[in-house]
Tab-separated table of C-alpha atoms in Angstrom:
chain	number	residue	atom	x	y	z
A	1	UNK	CA	-67.958	-41.433	-134.665
A	2	UNK	CA	-67.175	-44.980	-133.705
A	3	UNK	CA	-69.306	-47.562	-131.975
A	4	UNK	CA	-71.529	-46.883	-128.945
A	5	UNK	CA	-73.895	-49.042	-126.917
A	6	UNK	CA	-75.969	-46.868	-124.585
A	7	UNK	CA	-79.280	-46.521	-122.768
A	8	UNK	CA	-79.697	-42.837	-123.725
A	9	UNK	CA	-81.396	-41.619	-126.873
A	10	UNK	CA	-79.356	-40.099	-129.706
A	11	UNK	CA	-79.694	-36.936	-131.796
A	12	UNK	CA	-79.657	-37.876	-135.481
A	13	UNK	CA	-78.917	-34.326	-136.626
A	14	UNK	CA	-75.967	-33.920	-134.286
A	15	UNK	CA	-74.587	-37.331	-135.260
A	16	UNK	CA	-74.906	-36.449	-138.944
A	17	UNK	CA	-73.127	-33.117	-138.505
A	18	UNK	CA	-70.319	-34.866	-136.603
A	19	UNK	CA	-69.540	-36.965	-139.692
A	20	UNK	CA	-69.107	-33.951	-141.962
A	21	UNK	CA	-65.617	-33.288	-143.319
A	22	UNK	CA	-64.050	-31.693	-146.398
A	23	UNK	CA	-63.789	-35.039	-148.145
A	24	UNK	CA	-67.418	-36.004	-147.413
A	25	UNK	CA	-70.023	-35.589	-150.142
A	26	UNK	CA	-72.617	-38.125	-148.969
A	27	UNK	CA	-74.025	-39.204	-145.613
A	28	UNK	CA	-76.459	-42.111	-145.344
A	29	UNK	CA	-78.416	-42.392	-142.081
A	30	UNK	CA	-80.410	-45.428	-141.017
A	31	UNK	CA	-82.580	-45.186	-137.883
A	32	UNK	CA	-84.383	-48.241	-136.508
A	33	UNK	CA	-87.390	-47.537	-134.248
A	34	UNK	CA	-89.829	-49.500	-132.094
A	35	UNK	CA	-93.004	-50.246	-134.046
A	36	UNK	CA	-96.079	-49.317	-132.043
A	37	UNK	CA	-99.395	-50.689	-130.904
A	38	UNK	CA	-101.215	-49.951	-134.123
A	39	UNK	CA	-98.883	-52.179	-136.128
A	40	UNK	CA	-99.685	-55.881	-136.551
A	41	UNK	CA	-97.629	-57.085	-133.585
A	42	UNK	CA	-99.259	-55.082	-130.768
A	43	UNK	CA	-96.001	-54.364	-128.965
A	44	UNK	CA	-96.177	-51.742	-126.198
A	45	UNK	CA	-92.498	-51.804	-125.215
A	46	UNK	CA	-89.364	-53.873	-125.474
A	47	UNK	CA	-86.246	-54.511	-123.452
A	48	UNK	CA	-82.896	-54.901	-125.175
A	49	UNK	CA	-80.135	-56.928	-123.586
A	50	UNK	CA	-76.566	-57.307	-124.869
A	51	UNK	CA	-73.204	-58.913	-124.171
A	52	UNK	CA	-70.996	-56.041	-122.964
A	53	UNK	CA	-67.563	-56.192	-124.498
A	54	UNK	CA	-68.442	-58.666	-127.234
A	55	UNK	CA	-71.105	-56.356	-128.671
A	56	UNK	CA	-68.696	-53.465	-129.171
A	57	UNK	CA	-66.079	-55.843	-130.583
A	58	UNK	CA	-68.551	-57.275	-133.133
A	59	UNK	CA	-69.755	-53.811	-134.183
A	60	UNK	CA	-66.141	-52.687	-134.662
A	61	UNK	CA	-65.433	-55.797	-136.730
A	62	UNK	CA	-68.491	-55.107	-138.919
A	63	UNK	CA	-67.411	-51.488	-139.397
A	64	UNK	CA	-63.886	-52.659	-140.347
A	65	UNK	CA	-65.331	-55.083	-142.917
A	66	UNK	CA	-67.425	-52.283	-144.425
A	67	UNK	CA	-64.327	-50.071	-144.611
A	68	UNK	CA	-62.481	-52.875	-146.446
A	69	UNK	CA	-65.236	-52.995	-149.067
A	70	UNK	CA	-66.008	-49.329	-149.646
A	71	UNK	CA	-64.047	-46.067	-149.457
A	72	UNK	CA	-65.653	-44.625	-146.329
A	73	UNK	CA	-64.714	-41.430	-144.552
A	74	UNK	CA	-66.576	-41.660	-141.236
A	75	UNK	CA	-68.874	-44.195	-139.597
A	76	UNK	CA	-71.042	-44.055	-136.457
A	77	UNK	CA	-72.950	-47.018	-135.070
A	78	UNK	CA	-75.140	-46.409	-131.997
A	79	UNK	CA	-77.346	-49.117	-130.485
A	80	UNK	CA	-79.532	-48.554	-127.452
A	81	UNK	CA	-80.153	-51.096	-124.685
A	82	UNK	CA	-82.606	-51.228	-121.802
A	83	UNK	CA	-86.349	-50.599	-121.950
A	84	UNK	CA	-87.707	-48.814	-125.025
A	85	UNK	CA	-91.256	-47.797	-125.849
A	86	UNK	CA	-93.176	-47.615	-129.109
A	87	UNK	CA	-91.758	-44.864	-131.304
A	88	UNK	CA	-88.358	-44.810	-129.582
A	89	UNK	CA	-85.171	-44.899	-131.628
A	90	UNK	CA	-83.232	-48.170	-131.260
A	91	UNK	CA	-80.305	-48.020	-133.641
A	92	UNK	CA	-78.412	-45.520	-135.790
A	93	UNK	CA	-76.038	-46.400	-138.591
A	94	UNK	CA	-74.488	-43.303	-140.143
A	95	UNK	CA	-71.976	-43.584	-142.963
A	96	UNK	CA	-70.115	-40.745	-144.683
A	97	UNK	CA	-68.240	-41.112	-147.949
A	98	UNK	CA	-67.122	-38.990	-150.883
A	99	UNK	CA	-69.908	-40.275	-153.147
A	100	UNK	CA	-73.376	-41.630	-152.393
A	101	UNK	CA	-73.152	-45.233	-153.571
A	102	UNK	CA	-70.510	-46.236	-151.021
A	103	UNK	CA	-72.463	-44.753	-148.112
A	104	UNK	CA	-75.792	-46.316	-149.212
A	105	UNK	CA	-74.261	-49.752	-149.707
A	106	UNK	CA	-72.112	-49.693	-146.575
A	107	UNK	CA	-75.042	-48.632	-144.340
A	108	UNK	CA	-77.095	-51.519	-145.744
A	109	UNK	CA	-74.206	-53.953	-145.234
A	110	UNK	CA	-73.602	-52.806	-141.648
A	111	UNK	CA	-77.284	-53.220	-140.716
A	112	UNK	CA	-77.495	-56.690	-142.284
A	113	UNK	CA	-74.482	-57.900	-140.284
A	114	UNK	CA	-75.559	-56.100	-137.104
A	115	UNK	CA	-78.892	-57.963	-137.245
A	116	UNK	CA	-77.273	-61.410	-137.379
A	117	UNK	CA	-73.897	-61.019	-135.629
A	118	UNK	CA	-74.060	-58.338	-132.927
A	119	UNK	CA	-75.098	-59.949	-129.606
A	120	UNK	CA	-78.319	-58.084	-128.763
A	121	UNK	CA	-81.602	-59.712	-127.730
A	122	UNK	CA	-85.075	-58.190	-127.698
A	123	UNK	CA	-87.856	-59.117	-125.314
A	124	UNK	CA	-91.227	-57.681	-126.343
A	125	UNK	CA	-94.056	-56.641	-124.034
A	126	UNK	CA	-97.640	-57.108	-125.178
A	127	UNK	CA	-99.980	-55.937	-122.461
A	128	UNK	CA	-98.513	-57.599	-119.373
A	129	UNK	CA	-96.642	-60.453	-121.088
A	130	UNK	CA	-92.995	-60.508	-122.034
A	131	UNK	CA	-91.643	-62.755	-124.773
A	132	UNK	CA	-88.215	-63.119	-126.364
A	133	UNK	CA	-88.108	-62.321	-130.060
A	134	UNK	CA	-87.114	-65.195	-132.345
A	135	UNK	CA	-84.353	-64.692	-134.882
A	136	UNK	CA	-85.623	-64.561	-138.460
A	137	UNK	CA	-84.305	-66.532	-141.403
A	138	UNK	CA	-84.915	-63.497	-143.631
A	139	UNK	CA	-82.231	-61.622	-141.642
A	140	UNK	CA	-79.716	-64.414	-142.221
A	141	UNK	CA	-80.620	-64.440	-145.925
A	142	UNK	CA	-80.109	-60.655	-146.072
A	143	UNK	CA	-76.619	-61.029	-144.615
A	144	UNK	CA	-75.673	-63.968	-146.820
A	145	UNK	CA	-76.405	-62.105	-150.049
A	146	UNK	CA	-73.217	-60.101	-149.382
A	147	UNK	CA	-71.059	-63.223	-149.414
A	148	UNK	CA	-72.695	-65.155	-152.279
B	1	UNK	CA	-56.982	-72.306	-110.003
B	2	UNK	CA	-58.700	-74.268	-112.722
B	3	UNK	CA	-61.869	-72.277	-113.272
B	4	UNK	CA	-63.688	-70.899	-116.271
B	5	UNK	CA	-66.466	-68.302	-116.415
B	6	UNK	CA	-69.717	-69.339	-118.060
B	7	UNK	CA	-72.254	-66.743	-119.194
B	8	UNK	CA	-75.841	-67.031	-120.394
B	9	UNK	CA	-78.036	-64.459	-122.111
B	10	UNK	CA	-81.713	-63.790	-122.899
B	11	UNK	CA	-84.058	-66.758	-122.293
B	12	UNK	CA	-81.132	-69.044	-121.515
B	13	UNK	CA	-80.244	-66.847	-118.537
B	14	UNK	CA	-83.831	-67.065	-117.304
B	15	UNK	CA	-83.624	-70.874	-117.380
B	16	UNK	CA	-80.241	-71.174	-115.637
B	17	UNK	CA	-81.135	-68.479	-113.092
B	18	UNK	CA	-77.670	-66.922	-113.398
B	19	UNK	CA	-76.122	-64.681	-116.006
B	20	UNK	CA	-72.595	-65.608	-114.968
B	21	UNK	CA	-71.092	-68.467	-112.989
B	22	UNK	CA	-67.656	-69.749	-112.142
B	23	UNK	CA	-67.215	-73.406	-113.013
B	24	UNK	CA	-64.272	-75.677	-112.255
B	25	UNK	CA	-63.054	-76.917	-115.625
B	26	UNK	CA	-63.193	-80.744	-115.539
B	27	UNK	CA	-59.774	-82.157	-116.444
B	28	UNK	CA	-61.194	-84.212	-119.323
B	29	UNK	CA	-62.849	-81.219	-121.005
B	30	UNK	CA	-60.987	-79.597	-123.892
B	31	UNK	CA	-63.845	-78.176	-126.013
B	32	UNK	CA	-67.215	-76.435	-125.687
B	33	UNK	CA	-68.973	-79.626	-126.801
B	34	UNK	CA	-67.313	-81.592	-124.008
B	35	UNK	CA	-68.223	-78.888	-121.476
B	36	UNK	CA	-71.966	-78.885	-122.248
B	37	UNK	CA	-72.853	-82.223	-120.503
B	38	UNK	CA	-71.171	-80.968	-117.325
B	39	UNK	CA	-73.282	-77.794	-117.392
B	40	UNK	CA	-76.458	-79.749	-118.186
B	41	UNK	CA	-75.858	-81.802	-115.016
B	42	UNK	CA	-75.813	-78.671	-112.833
B	43	UNK	CA	-79.606	-78.181	-112.646
B	44	UNK	CA	-82.902	-78.777	-114.425
B	45	UNK	CA	-82.773	-75.161	-115.592
B	46	UNK	CA	-79.340	-75.663	-117.139
B	47	UNK	CA	-80.598	-78.828	-118.834
B	48	UNK	CA	-83.551	-76.908	-120.262
B	49	UNK	CA	-81.391	-73.996	-121.444
B	50	UNK	CA	-78.903	-76.288	-123.174
B	51	UNK	CA	-81.460	-78.830	-124.413
B	52	UNK	CA	-81.191	-77.961	-128.085
B	53	UNK	CA	-77.632	-76.939	-128.900
B	54	UNK	CA	-78.654	-76.471	-132.554
B	55	UNK	CA	-80.585	-73.377	-131.407
B	56	UNK	CA	-77.742	-71.982	-129.309
B	57	UNK	CA	-74.793	-69.837	-130.303
B	58	UNK	CA	-71.451	-70.081	-128.561
B	59	UNK	CA	-68.683	-67.557	-127.912
B	60	UNK	CA	-65.329	-68.199	-126.270
B	61	UNK	CA	-63.530	-65.140	-124.951
B	62	UNK	CA	-66.105	-62.955	-126.729
B	63	UNK	CA	-65.496	-64.365	-130.197
B	64	UNK	CA	-67.973	-66.632	-131.986
B	65	UNK	CA	-67.109	-70.305	-131.808
B	66	UNK	CA	-68.842	-73.663	-131.983
B	67	UNK	CA	-68.903	-76.982	-130.152
B	68	UNK	CA	-65.384	-77.766	-131.411
B	69	UNK	CA	-63.843	-74.555	-130.057
B	70	UNK	CA	-61.151	-75.213	-127.444
B	71	UNK	CA	-61.773	-74.313	-123.801
B	72	UNK	CA	-58.893	-73.609	-121.431
B	73	UNK	CA	-58.585	-72.541	-117.820
B	74	UNK	CA	-59.446	-68.856	-117.438
B	75	UNK	CA	-61.652	-68.718	-120.540
B	76	UNK	CA	-65.047	-67.017	-120.705
B	77	UNK	CA	-67.568	-69.290	-122.424
B	78	UNK	CA	-70.929	-67.775	-123.380
B	79	UNK	CA	-74.142	-69.434	-124.541
B	80	UNK	CA	-76.951	-67.431	-126.108
B	81	UNK	CA	-79.851	-67.674	-128.553
B	82	UNK	CA	-79.545	-66.334	-132.104
B	83	UNK	CA	-79.298	-62.548	-131.857
B	84	UNK	CA	-82.240	-60.178	-132.452
B	85	UNK	CA	-80.934	-56.607	-132.278
B	86	UNK	CA	-81.331	-53.777	-134.758
């Protein structure tokens, strides 16, 4: 439970079991992964950089905002940093609540705010070239729908 | 002591050549916006990194701010591009 920024991989099953409690009747898990070579972007690997200290603080703030909106039992947010290859897991958002709607909605909310507010940056490798990923307006739009 | 810490991330760090630097806070600087011209004057790389402040996000003491956010001695001021995690 809680917020973690780490280079190591994570075990989705173990993280899910850790959220279980008597009061929990629903667990929503979101896992973000590195799209591979066969997808349209031809990425072979990526490196994730972050702002230590601020990242954890922003993720905790986002979790607190989700808890203000929905009755949540347990929340885990894990984001990896460092070099990741196609197929690797990048991010886990796991939300446990008494009933399913709160956990579905809160997981969606947390990911939308993580995408636009948590200070992570991706550099993609295509063959031998590295390029920084540009932020997307569609991510900002996805976040703003929660406040409109 | 009258220093602040300035940090840069992602492509901005590559332009400035440093991820963190200690800068003497000029006595006439009270906000991030007033600090930027002093940083721009430090090198061509700094000028390039801070060329388009519309495309840059700002944090002071690890909380989001903007060009109007106050800067005081001892603060940590960070400049970075829009974030792309997840």
